[in-house]
PDB file of C-alpha atoms in Angstrom:
ATOM      1  CA  ASP A   1      21.898  -8.016   9.050  1.00  0.00           C
ATOM      2  CA  LEU A   2      25.442  -7.098  10.199  1.00  0.00           C
ATOM      3  CA  LYS A   3      26.316  -5.154   7.049  1.00  0.00           C
ATOM      4  CA  LYS A   4      23.173  -3.030   7.339  1.00  0.00           C
ATOM      5  CA  SER A   5      23.792  -2.424  11.068  1.00  0.00           C
ATOM      6  CA  VAL A   6      27.368  -1.272  10.416  1.00  0.00           C
ATOM      7  CA  GLN A   7      26.219   1.058   7.635  1.00  0.00           C
ATOM      8  CA  LEU A   8      23.521   2.493   9.896  1.00  0.00           C
ATOM      9  CA  ILE A   9      26.113   3.258  12.600  1.00  0.00           C
ATOM     10  CA  VAL A  10      28.472   4.865  10.081  1.00  0.00           C
ATOM     11  CA  THR A  11      25.758   7.002   8.467  1.00  0.00           C
ATOM     12  CA  TYR A  12      23.857   7.789  11.691  1.00  0.00           C
ATOM     13  CA  PRO A  13      25.192  11.377  12.046  1.00  0.00           C
ATOM     14  CA  SER A  14      24.141  12.298   8.500  1.00  0.00           C
ATOM     15  CA  ILE A  15      20.778  10.552   8.976  1.00  0.00           C
ATOM     16  CA  MET A  16      20.059  12.649  12.044  1.00  0.00           C
ATOM     17  CA  ARG A  17      21.215  15.798  10.267  1.00  0.00           C
ATOM     18  CA  ASP A  18      19.170  15.304   7.091  1.00  0.00           C
ATOM     19  CA  ALA A  19      16.262  13.265   8.482  1.00  0.00           C
ATOM     20  CA  ASN A  20      13.642  15.822   7.451  1.00  0.00           C
ATOM     21  CA  GLU A  21      14.534  15.167   3.812  1.00  0.00           C
ATOM     22  CA  LYS A  22      14.643  11.372   4.087  1.00  0.00           C
ATOM     23  CA  ILE A  23      11.563  10.402   6.110  1.00  0.00           C
ATOM     24  CA  VAL A  24       9.006   8.432   4.071  1.00  0.00           C
ATOM     25  CA  PHE A  25       5.867   6.482   4.905  1.00  0.00           C
ATOM     26  CA  GLN A  26       4.493   3.072   4.060  1.00  0.00           C
ATOM     27  CA  LEU A  27       1.233   1.214   4.668  1.00  0.00           C
ATOM     28  CA  ILE A  28       0.907  -1.926   6.768  1.00  0.00           C
ATOM     29  CA  ASN A  29      -2.064  -3.911   8.029  1.00  0.00           C
ATOM     30  CA  THR A  30      -3.220  -2.793  11.482  1.00  0.00           C
ATOM     31  CA  GLU A  31      -4.697  -6.033  12.830  1.00  0.00           C
ATOM     32  CA  GLN A  32      -1.700  -8.102  11.753  1.00  0.00           C
ATOM     33  CA  ASN A  33       0.861  -5.686  13.268  1.00  0.00           C
ATOM     34  CA  LYS A  34      -0.624  -4.681  16.627  1.00  0.00           C
ATOM     35  CA  THR A  35       2.506  -5.495  18.638  1.00  0.00           C
ATOM     36  CA  PHE A  36       4.802  -3.680  16.206  1.00  0.00           C
ATOM     37  CA  LEU A  37       2.537  -0.619  16.165  1.00  0.00           C
ATOM     38  CA  GLU A  38       2.984  -0.211  19.925  1.00  0.00           C
ATOM     39  CA  GLN A  39       6.654   0.527  19.251  1.00  0.00           C
ATOM     40  CA  VAL A  40       6.355   3.070  16.447  1.00  0.00           C
ATOM     41  CA  PRO A  41       4.661   6.404  15.719  1.00  0.00           C
ATOM     42  CA  HIS A  42       1.782   5.779  13.336  1.00  0.00           C
ATOM     43  CA  ARG A  43      -1.678   6.876  12.244  1.00  0.00           C
ATOM     44  CA  GLU A  44      -4.565   4.692  11.196  1.00  0.00           C
ATOM     45  CA  PHE A  45      -6.078   4.799   7.731  1.00  0.00           C
ATOM     46  CA  GLN A  46      -9.152   2.575   7.372  1.00  0.00           C
ATOM     47  CA  ASP A  47      -7.920  -0.947   8.313  1.00  0.00           C
ATOM     48  CA  LEU A  48      -4.303   0.050   7.639  1.00  0.00           C
ATOM     49  CA  SER A  49      -1.660   2.040   9.481  1.00  0.00           C
ATOM     50  CA  ILE A  50       0.818   4.580   8.151  1.00  0.00           C
ATOM     51  CA  VAL A  51       4.300   4.019   9.589  1.00  0.00           C
ATOM     52  CA  TYR A  52       7.555   5.828   8.949  1.00  0.00           C
ATOM     53  CA  LYS A  53      11.070   5.024   7.781  1.00  0.00           C
ATOM     54  CA  VAL A  54      14.186   7.041   7.137  1.00  0.00           C
ATOM     55  CA  ILE A  55      15.994   6.313   3.875  1.00  0.00           C
ATOM     56  CA  ILE A  56      19.667   5.394   4.304  1.00  0.00           C
ATOM     57  CA  SER A  57      20.419   4.867   0.620  1.00  0.00           C
ATOM     58  CA  ALA A  58      18.432   4.415  -2.572  1.00  0.00           C
ATOM     59  CA  ASP A  59      19.441   3.557  -6.114  1.00  0.00           C
ATOM     60  CA  LYS A  60      17.722   1.929  -9.087  1.00  0.00           C
ATOM     61  CA  ASP A  61      18.316  -1.573  -7.728  1.00  0.00           C
ATOM     62  CA  ALA A  62      17.714  -1.337  -3.983  1.00  0.00           C
ATOM     63  CA  VAL A  63      16.537   0.822  -1.105  1.00  0.00           C
ATOM     64  CA  GLN A  64      17.976   0.688   2.407  1.00  0.00           C
ATOM     65  CA  SER A  65      15.966   2.193   5.228  1.00  0.00           C
ATOM     66  CA  SER A  66      15.518   2.120   8.988  1.00  0.00           C
ATOM     67  CA  LYS A  67      12.142   2.121  10.721  1.00  0.00           C
ATOM     68  CA  ILE A  68      11.350   5.069  12.948  1.00  0.00           C
ATOM     69  CA  THR A  69      10.528   3.778  16.405  1.00  0.00           C
ATOM     70  CA  ASN A  70       9.102   5.825  19.263  1.00  0.00           C
ATOM     71  CA  GLU A  71      12.654   6.174  20.618  1.00  0.00           C
ATOM     72  CA  PHE A  72      14.031   7.243  17.235  1.00  0.00           C
ATOM     73  CA  ALA A  73      11.268   9.851  16.845  1.00  0.00           C
ATOM     74  CA  LYS A  74      12.104  11.191  20.304  1.00  0.00           C
ATOM     75  CA  ARG A  75      15.761  11.588  19.310  1.00  0.00           C
ATOM     76  CA  LEU A  76      14.687  13.391  16.174  1.00  0.00           C
ATOM     77  CA  GLY A  77      12.466  15.622  18.304  1.00  0.00           C
ATOM     78  CA  MET A  78       9.541  15.013  15.977  1.00  0.00           C
ATOM     79  CA  SER A  79       5.884  14.342  16.715  1.00  0.00           C
ATOM     80  CA  GLU A  80       3.817  11.956  14.604  1.00  0.00           C
ATOM     81  CA  GLU A  81       2.187  14.947  12.926  1.00  0.00           C
ATOM     82  CA  GLN A  82       5.600  16.321  11.937  1.00  0.00           C
ATOM     83  CA  LEU A  83       6.691  12.916  10.674  1.00  0.00           C
ATOM     84  CA  PHE A  84       3.553  12.675   8.545  1.00  0.00           C
ATOM     85  CA  LYS A  85       4.005  16.115   6.987  1.00  0.00           C
ATOM     86  CA  CYS A  86       7.637  15.394   6.092  1.00  0.00           C
ATOM     87  CA  ALA A  87       6.838  11.916   4.802  1.00  0.00           C
ATOM     88  CA  ALA A  88       3.931  13.105   2.648  1.00  0.00           C
ATOM     89  CA  GLU A  89       6.279  15.420   0.738  1.00  0.00           C
ATOM     90  CA  ASN A  90       9.343  13.164   0.724  1.00  0.00           C
ATOM     91  CA  THR A  91       7.571   9.982  -0.347  1.00  0.00           C
ATOM     92  CA  ARG A  92       6.119  11.686  -3.417  1.00  0.00           C
ATOM     93  CA  ARG A  93       9.553  13.129  -4.289  1.00  0.00           C
ATOM     94  CA  ILE A  94      11.704  10.038  -3.591  1.00  0.00           C
ATOM     95  CA  PHE A  95       9.129   7.459  -4.730  1.00  0.00           C
ATOM     96  CA  PRO A  96       6.936   9.238  -7.327  1.00  0.00           C
ATOM     97  CA  PRO A  97       3.506   7.585  -7.736  1.00  0.00           C
ATOM     98  CA  VAL A  98       2.940   5.640 -10.952  1.00  0.00           C
ATOM     99  CA  VAL A  99      -0.383   4.485 -12.442  1.00  0.00           C
ATOM    100  CA  ARG A 100      -0.068   1.960 -15.271  1.00  0.00           C
ATOM    101  CA  SER A 101      -2.588  -0.019 -17.261  1.00  0.00           C
ATOM    102  CA  MET A 102      -2.305  -3.773 -16.774  1.00  0.00           C
ATOM    103  CA  ASN A 103      -2.611  -3.976 -20.562  1.00  0.00           C
ATOM    104  CA  ASP A 104       0.668  -2.075 -20.974  1.00  0.00           C
ATOM    105  CA  ILE A 105       2.370  -4.278 -18.389  1.00  0.00           C
ATOM    106  CA  MET A 106       1.128  -7.408 -20.159  1.00  0.00           C
ATOM    107  CA  ARG A 107       2.286  -6.049 -23.525  1.00  0.00           C
ATOM    108  CA  GLU A 108       5.803  -5.585 -22.097  1.00  0.00           C
ATOM    109  CA  MET A 109       5.775  -9.107 -20.639  1.00  0.00           C
ATOM    110  CA  PHE A 110       4.691 -10.607 -23.974  1.00  0.00           C
ATOM    111  CA  ALA A 111       7.442  -8.668 -25.779  1.00  0.00           C
ATOM    112  CA  ARG A 112      10.085  -9.975 -23.360  1.00  0.00           C
ATOM    113  CA  ASP A 113       8.842 -13.496 -24.058  1.00  0.00           C
ATOM    114  CA  GLY A 114       9.315 -12.928 -27.780  1.00  0.00           C
ATOM    115  CA  MET A 115       5.655 -12.684 -28.760  1.00  0.00           C
ATOM    116  CA  PRO A 116       5.056 -10.670 -31.967  1.00  0.00           C
ATOM    117  CA  GLN A 117       3.506  -7.293 -31.163  1.00  0.00           C
ATOM    118  CA  GLU A 118       0.491  -7.775 -33.451  1.00  0.00           C
ATOM    119  CA  ILE A 119      -0.477 -10.988 -31.625  1.00  0.00           C
ATOM    120  CA  ALA A 120      -0.045  -9.306 -28.237  1.00  0.00           C
ATOM    121  CA  ASP A 121      -2.195  -6.389 -29.406  1.00  0.00           C
ATOM    122  CA  MET A 122      -4.918  -8.785 -30.584  1.00  0.00           C
ATOM    123  CA  MET A 123      -4.993 -10.584 -27.227  1.00  0.00           C
ATOM    124  CA  ILE A 124      -5.118  -7.371 -25.225  1.00  0.00           C
ATOM    125  CA  ALA A 125      -7.749  -5.824 -27.533  1.00  0.00           C
ATOM    126  CA  GLU A 126     -10.161  -8.560 -26.453  1.00  0.00           C
ATOM    127  CA  ILE A 127     -10.225  -7.160 -22.902  1.00  0.00           C
ATOM    128  CA  PRO A 128     -13.253  -4.811 -22.547  1.00  0.00           C
ATOM    129  CA  PRO A 129     -12.255  -1.286 -21.410  1.00  0.00           C
ATOM    130  CA  GLU A 130     -14.438  -1.529 -18.290  1.00  0.00           C
ATOM    131  CA  GLN A 131     -12.496  -4.640 -17.237  1.00  0.00           C
ATOM    132  CA  THR A 132      -9.076  -3.025 -17.537  1.00  0.00           C
ATOM    133  CA  MET A 133      -7.023  -3.110 -14.346  1.00  0.00           C
ATOM    134  CA  TRP A 134      -4.699  -0.297 -13.310  1.00  0.00           C
ATOM    135  CA  VAL A 135      -1.617  -0.877 -11.173  1.00  0.00           C
ATOM    136  CA  ILE A 136      -0.841   1.890  -8.676  1.00  0.00           C
ATOM    137  CA  SER A 137       2.664   1.847  -7.226  1.00  0.00           C
ATOM    138  CA  ASN A 138       5.793   4.017  -7.383  1.00  0.00           C
ATOM    139  CA  GLU A 139       8.746   4.249  -9.748  1.00  0.00           C
ATOM    140  CA  LYS A 140      10.786   1.737  -7.751  1.00  0.00           C
ATOM    141  CA  GLY A 141       7.936  -0.700  -7.100  1.00  0.00           C
ATOM    142  CA  ILE A 142       8.901  -0.856  -3.407  1.00  0.00           C
ATOM    143  CA  ASN A 143       6.243  -0.227  -0.724  1.00  0.00           C
ATOM    144  CA  GLY A 144       4.244   1.388  -3.515  1.00  0.00           C
ATOM    145  CA  ALA A 145       0.813   0.711  -2.003  1.00  0.00           C
ATOM    146  CA  ALA A 146       1.280   3.993  -0.129  1.00  0.00           C
ATOM    147  CA  SER A 147       0.779   5.747  -3.475  1.00  0.00           C
ATOM    148  CA  MET A 148      -2.981   5.310  -3.026  1.00  0.00           C
ATOM    149  CA  LEU A 149      -2.726   7.947  -0.294  1.00  0.00           C
ATOM    150  CA  TYR A 150      -2.141  10.522  -3.036  1.00  0.00           C
ATOM    151  CA  GLU A 151      -5.689  11.400  -3.992  1.00  0.00           C
ATOM    152  CA  ASN A 152      -4.818  13.306  -7.170  1.00  0.00           C
ATOM    153  CA  GLU A 153      -3.712  10.130  -8.941  1.00  0.00           C
ATOM    154  CA  LEU A 154      -6.938   8.347  -7.970  1.00  0.00           C
ATOM    155  CA  HIS A 155      -9.030  11.298  -9.096  1.00  0.00           C
ATOM    156  CA  GLU A 156      -7.351  11.558 -12.506  1.00  0.00           C
ATOM    157  CA  LEU A 157      -7.885   7.847 -13.123  1.00  0.00           C
ATOM    158  CA  ALA A 158     -11.523   7.952 -11.975  1.00  0.00           C
ATOM    159  CA  GLU A 159     -12.198  10.969 -14.188  1.00  0.00           C
ATOM    160  CA  SER A 160     -10.660   9.240 -17.214  1.00  0.00           C
ATOM    161  CA  LEU A 161     -12.814   6.139 -16.591  1.00  0.00           C
ATOM    162  CA  GLU A 162     -15.871   8.270 -15.762  1.00  0.00           C
ATOM    163  CA  SER A 163     -16.653   6.081 -12.762  1.00  0.00           C
ATOM    164  CA  ASP A 164     -15.810   5.497  -9.136  1.00  0.00           C
ATOM    165  CA  LEU A 165     -13.002   3.060  -8.373  1.00  0.00           C
ATOM    166  CA  TYR A 166     -12.546  -0.066  -6.333  1.00  0.00           C
ATOM    167  CA  ILE A 167      -9.019  -0.462  -4.984  1.00  0.00           C
ATOM    168  CA  LEU A 168      -7.705  -4.002  -4.501  1.00  0.00           C
ATOM    169  CA  PRO A 169      -4.658  -4.348  -2.209  1.00  0.00           C
ATOM    170  CA  SER A 170      -2.339  -6.534  -4.276  1.00  0.00           C
ATOM    171  CA  SER A 171       0.553  -6.295  -1.773  1.00  0.00           C
ATOM    172  CA  VAL A 172       2.461  -3.710   0.272  1.00  0.00           C
ATOM    173  CA  HIS A 173       4.191  -2.843  -3.013  1.00  0.00           C
ATOM    174  CA  GLU A 174       1.165  -2.077  -5.195  1.00  0.00           C
ATOM    175  CA  VAL A 175      -2.608  -1.855  -5.354  1.00  0.00           C
ATOM    176  CA  ILE A 176      -4.912  -2.462  -8.303  1.00  0.00           C
ATOM    177  CA  ALA A 177      -7.663  -0.043  -9.299  1.00  0.00           C
ATOM    178  CA  VAL A 178     -10.701  -1.058 -11.333  1.00  0.00           C
ATOM    179  CA  SER A 179     -13.873   0.690 -12.419  1.00  0.00           C
ATOM    180  CA  SER A 180     -16.706   0.307  -9.915  1.00  0.00           C
ATOM    181  CA  ASP A 181     -18.603  -1.322 -12.803  1.00  0.00           C
ATOM    182  CA  MET A 182     -16.207  -4.286 -12.651  1.00  0.00           C
ATOM    183  CA  GLY A 183     -18.229  -6.186 -10.041  1.00  0.00           C
ATOM    184  CA  SER A 184     -19.439  -6.184  -6.452  1.00  0.00           C
ATOM    185  CA  PRO A 185     -16.890  -5.310  -3.750  1.00  0.00           C
ATOM    186  CA  GLU A 186     -17.667  -8.614  -1.994  1.00  0.00           C
ATOM    187  CA  MET A 187     -16.761 -10.569  -5.131  1.00  0.00           C
ATOM    188  CA  LEU A 188     -13.561  -8.563  -5.539  1.00  0.00           C
ATOM    189  CA  ALA A 189     -12.690  -9.056  -1.856  1.00  0.00           C
ATOM    190  CA  GLN A 190     -13.007 -12.813  -2.264  1.00  0.00           C
ATOM    191  CA  MET A 191     -10.554 -12.609  -5.142  1.00  0.00           C
ATOM    192  CA  VAL A 192      -8.147 -10.566  -3.001  1.00  0.00           C
ATOM    193  CA  VAL A 193      -8.289 -13.139  -0.190  1.00  0.00           C
ATOM    194  CA  GLU A 194      -7.625 -16.028  -2.561  1.00  0.00           C
ATOM    195  CA  VAL A 195      -4.635 -14.279  -4.146  1.00  0.00           C
ATOM    196  CA  ASN A 196      -3.278 -13.267  -0.729  1.00  0.00           C
ATOM    197  CA  MET A 197      -3.425 -16.794   0.649  1.00  0.00           C
ATOM    198  CA  GLN A 198      -2.084 -18.509  -2.475  1.00  0.00           C
ATOM    199  CA  GLU A 199       0.287 -16.070  -4.164  1.00  0.00           C
ATOM    200  CA  VAL A 200       1.521 -13.396  -1.729  1.00  0.00           C
ATOM    201  CA  SER A 201       3.980 -14.042   1.100  1.00  0.00           C
ATOM    202  CA  LEU A 202       2.636 -13.137   4.548  1.00  0.00           C
ATOM    203  CA  ASP A 203       5.099 -10.277   5.096  1.00  0.00           C
ATOM    204  CA  GLU A 204       3.968  -8.632   1.835  1.00  0.00           C
ATOM    205  CA  ARG A 205       0.182  -8.950   2.299  1.00  0.00           C
ATOM    206  CA  LEU A 206      -1.542  -5.638   2.883  1.00  0.00           C
ATOM    207  CA  SER A 207      -5.250  -6.295   3.445  1.00  0.00           C
ATOM    208  CA  ASN A 208      -8.133  -8.639   2.688  1.00  0.00           C
ATOM    209  CA  GLN A 209     -10.535  -5.731   2.207  1.00  0.00           C
ATOM    210  CA  VAL A 210     -11.510  -3.691  -0.851  1.00  0.00           C
ATOM    211  CA  TYR A 211     -11.611   0.122  -0.877  1.00  0.00           C
ATOM    212  CA  HIS A 212     -13.982   2.482  -2.683  1.00  0.00           C
ATOM    213  CA  TYR A 213     -12.918   5.784  -4.203  1.00  0.00           C
ATOM    214  CA  ASP A 214     -15.781   8.222  -4.758  1.00  0.00           C
ATOM    215  CA  LYS A 215     -14.735  10.509  -7.613  1.00  0.00           C
ATOM    216  CA  ASP A 216     -17.321  13.176  -6.743  1.00  0.00           C
ATOM    217  CA  LEU A 217     -16.586  13.301  -3.022  1.00  0.00           C
ATOM    218  CA  ARG A 218     -12.879  12.614  -3.757  1.00  0.00           C
ATOM    219  CA  LYS A 219     -12.784  10.267  -0.788  1.00  0.00           C
ATOM    220  CA  LEU A 220     -11.322   6.781  -0.202  1.00  0.00           C
ATOM    221  CA  THR A 221     -13.194   4.495   2.207  1.00  0.00           C
ATOM    222  CA  LEU A 222     -13.591   0.802   2.977  1.00  0.00           C
ATOM    223  CA  ALA A 223     -16.009  -0.939   0.618  1.00  0.00           C
ATOM    224  CA  THR A 224     -16.018  -4.229   2.546  1.00  0.00           C
ATOM    225  CA  ASP A 225     -15.839  -5.357   6.145  1.00  0.00           C
ATOM    226  CA  THR A 226     -15.154  -9.074   5.899  1.00  0.00           C
ATOM    227  CA  PRO A 227     -14.347 -10.974   9.115  1.00  0.00           C
ATOM    228  CA  ASN A 228     -10.859 -12.055   8.010  1.00  0.00           C
ATOM    229  CA  LYS A 229      -9.088  -8.956   9.341  1.00  0.00           C
ATOM    230  CA  ARG A 230      -5.837 -10.834   9.910  1.00  0.00           C
ATOM    231  CA  LEU A 231      -3.676 -11.835   6.968  1.00  0.00           C
ATOM    232  CA  ASP A 232      -2.424 -15.194   8.222  1.00  0.00           C
ATOM    233  CA  GLY A 233      -5.753 -17.003   7.945  1.00  0.00           C
ATOM    234  CA  ILE A 234      -6.499 -16.708  11.666  1.00  0.00           C
ATOM    235  CA  VAL A 235      -9.882 -15.069  12.232  1.00  0.00           C
ATOM    236  CA  ALA A 236      -9.860 -12.628  15.138  1.00  0.00           C
ATOM    237  CA  GLU A 237     -12.799 -13.705  17.285  1.00  0.00           C
ATOM    238  CA  PRO A 238     -15.192 -10.965  18.429  1.00  0.00           C
ATOM    239  CA  PRO A 239     -15.852 -10.699  22.175  1.00  0.00           C
ATOM    240  CA  LEU A 240     -18.695 -12.888  23.384  1.00  0.00           C
ATOM    241  CA  VAL A 241     -21.966 -11.069  24.026  1.00  0.00           C
ATOM    242  CA  TYR A 242     -22.163 -12.019  27.687  1.00  0.00           C
ATOM    243  CA  ASP A 243     -18.546 -10.878  28.203  1.00  0.00           C
ATOM    244  CA  ALA A 244     -19.469  -7.457  26.847  1.00  0.00           C
ATOM    245  CA  LYS A 245     -22.495  -7.288  29.180  1.00  0.00           C
ATOM    246  CA  GLU A 246     -20.373  -8.229  32.189  1.00  0.00           C
ATOM    247  CA  ARG A 247     -17.864  -5.459  31.409  1.00  0.00           C
ATOM    248  CA  SER A 248     -20.629  -2.886  31.019  1.00  0.00           C
ATOM    249  CA  ARG A 249     -21.952  -3.449  34.531  1.00  0.00           C
TER     250      ARG A 249
END
């Protein structure tokens, strides 16, 4: 908007001067953002892409930022590799990763609604430990899905649960981790799709896939490869077989 544009112009000199300290990254869906990704430095991570922003201002209530386009990166004199290294440090510092039990979040919600603590504790106690969900985000809850790029947090959680993890992309702001004993990745992916289509606005959807974290290999990979790569319900059609044969001649 106009106010943001004016502020960007006013603060532009300081942004350029201190950019190294203010560059952060976020995760977006690759298939859904192909046109946008042509305009910005990025790197792919599974079915997602890491893109970069520079923070203009941040307080407890709001964050203002500007996306780093190819042109902006050129003015900064920074390669994608340099952007990534800066962002990896800055994002952890400016938006520290947070891992919270869904039980604790529910307990807080019940308390705000006036429910007596002993009743809330009884309800939550009925949830088996292996079915507990863990919300991974950052302290501000903004673009917090990028926190799953910090492997240490995933490893600590997996070690405490003594199992691998499945990571469910709740939105661009957070992901949900569960024990790999929770269910099949295909079942979990179906749940993700249903929530995406019914509860999450298109601009905040991250992915329809589920990810697997191997606690021994300390590696995060795709656990599913469902055909609904796009997030708007449109299925990207694969090339026809005879088209592929024609091109190979």
